[in-house]
Amino acid sequence: MTAGRPLSYDEFVALASADAAVVGLVLKGSRAHEGMTTEHSDHDLYVVLAEGVPTELAGFAGHRTRGLDLVLLTLDRFRSVGMPGFERYALARARVVLDRLDGDIARILAAKARLTADEASRAAADRLDAYANCLYRSLKNDRDGHALAARLDATDSLGHLLELLFALDRRPRPYNKYLEWELDRYPLPGWDTGTLLDALGRISESGDVTAQRRLFAQVEAEARHRGLDAVLDAWGDDLELMRGRWA
């Protein structure tokens, strides 16, 4: 590193690769998503260290510049990151730069990319109920002439909806920035990507009631197919408003 000049990504990778304490390097963020890099993209790098092994990289803990953002952590800590947490998606689509553990770093990432059956089941039930709650409030507010409240509730419903749809496929929900990237490469089974994105766009822009009900019809059918009848049936007659039969 030259005095007065920030350390580059390539320089740090070379430095870390020469350190015996480093067992893995993992790149996340836009640099790990093909086609998403811009002139503003930095390198977000996890530096995975063996437990109890001295390292000369300790001084880089918390290092952050415009081009390089480092997170130093032990292997055990790396296993638990995002489990659960907002980092799970970032690591699910991260790229292995260095793996000195015969593929163990890659296996850890693969585990983060796939929800267990129990995780998925709990998340789906919880998010379906939250989605129905926001949808119901949006449609009720629209019916009663509260336009702003209706739009805000409609927007709130979409986050829960996406959590639900990805949980049904046992995947962590992508950040909004990567939603189109994710669906383009890994579509949700049973959903047409273009139709889904169009509905999300119209609902987020205007709270389109017709779009909300059409989307709910698909969600209800899929949820019942997946055995989530009890979550929906708990809403009783309020389902009729969501379906558009209240009048």
C-alpha angles and dihedrals in degrees: 000000000000117000111261094014121102116243111260125227093248091049092052093047089053091048093048093045089058092053114093091208092065111090098168146013119200125187118206138172128043092338088063093049111077112233095013099093118112135177087269096053117117128193113262106198133181113208109203115203133196113246114262097359114130115242135188089212096075090104090064093066107127092008110164131168133152090272106031132042115180133194115188117196142147123262092253091051091048090055091057100044111118094005084144112352147087091278093066095088092044090056094040088066097032123124125236110233097171131012118176093169101079093260098321092122090054091047091052090053091047090054091053090051094058124059115217116246091254093048092049094047094051093043093048094052093046096046093044090056092046091048091050090049094054093041092052092048091049094050093044091051091048090051091050095047100255097133100171093046089048092054093046092051090047090054091047090053094060096066091053090045093054091047087053097048094048092044089055087058090044093245132125113250112257121236112264089252091062100036096102091041091052097046093045091057101028110027120197109254112255095014128102104225096212094048092047094049091047091053092048090051095050094046094048092047100047111357088248104204095202091051090049093053094045090051092047090053089059092044093049092051092049094044093052090047087055093051099257095128093123093059092052097039090055086072090065116181091358087079088073091066090050090050093047097247099111094103 
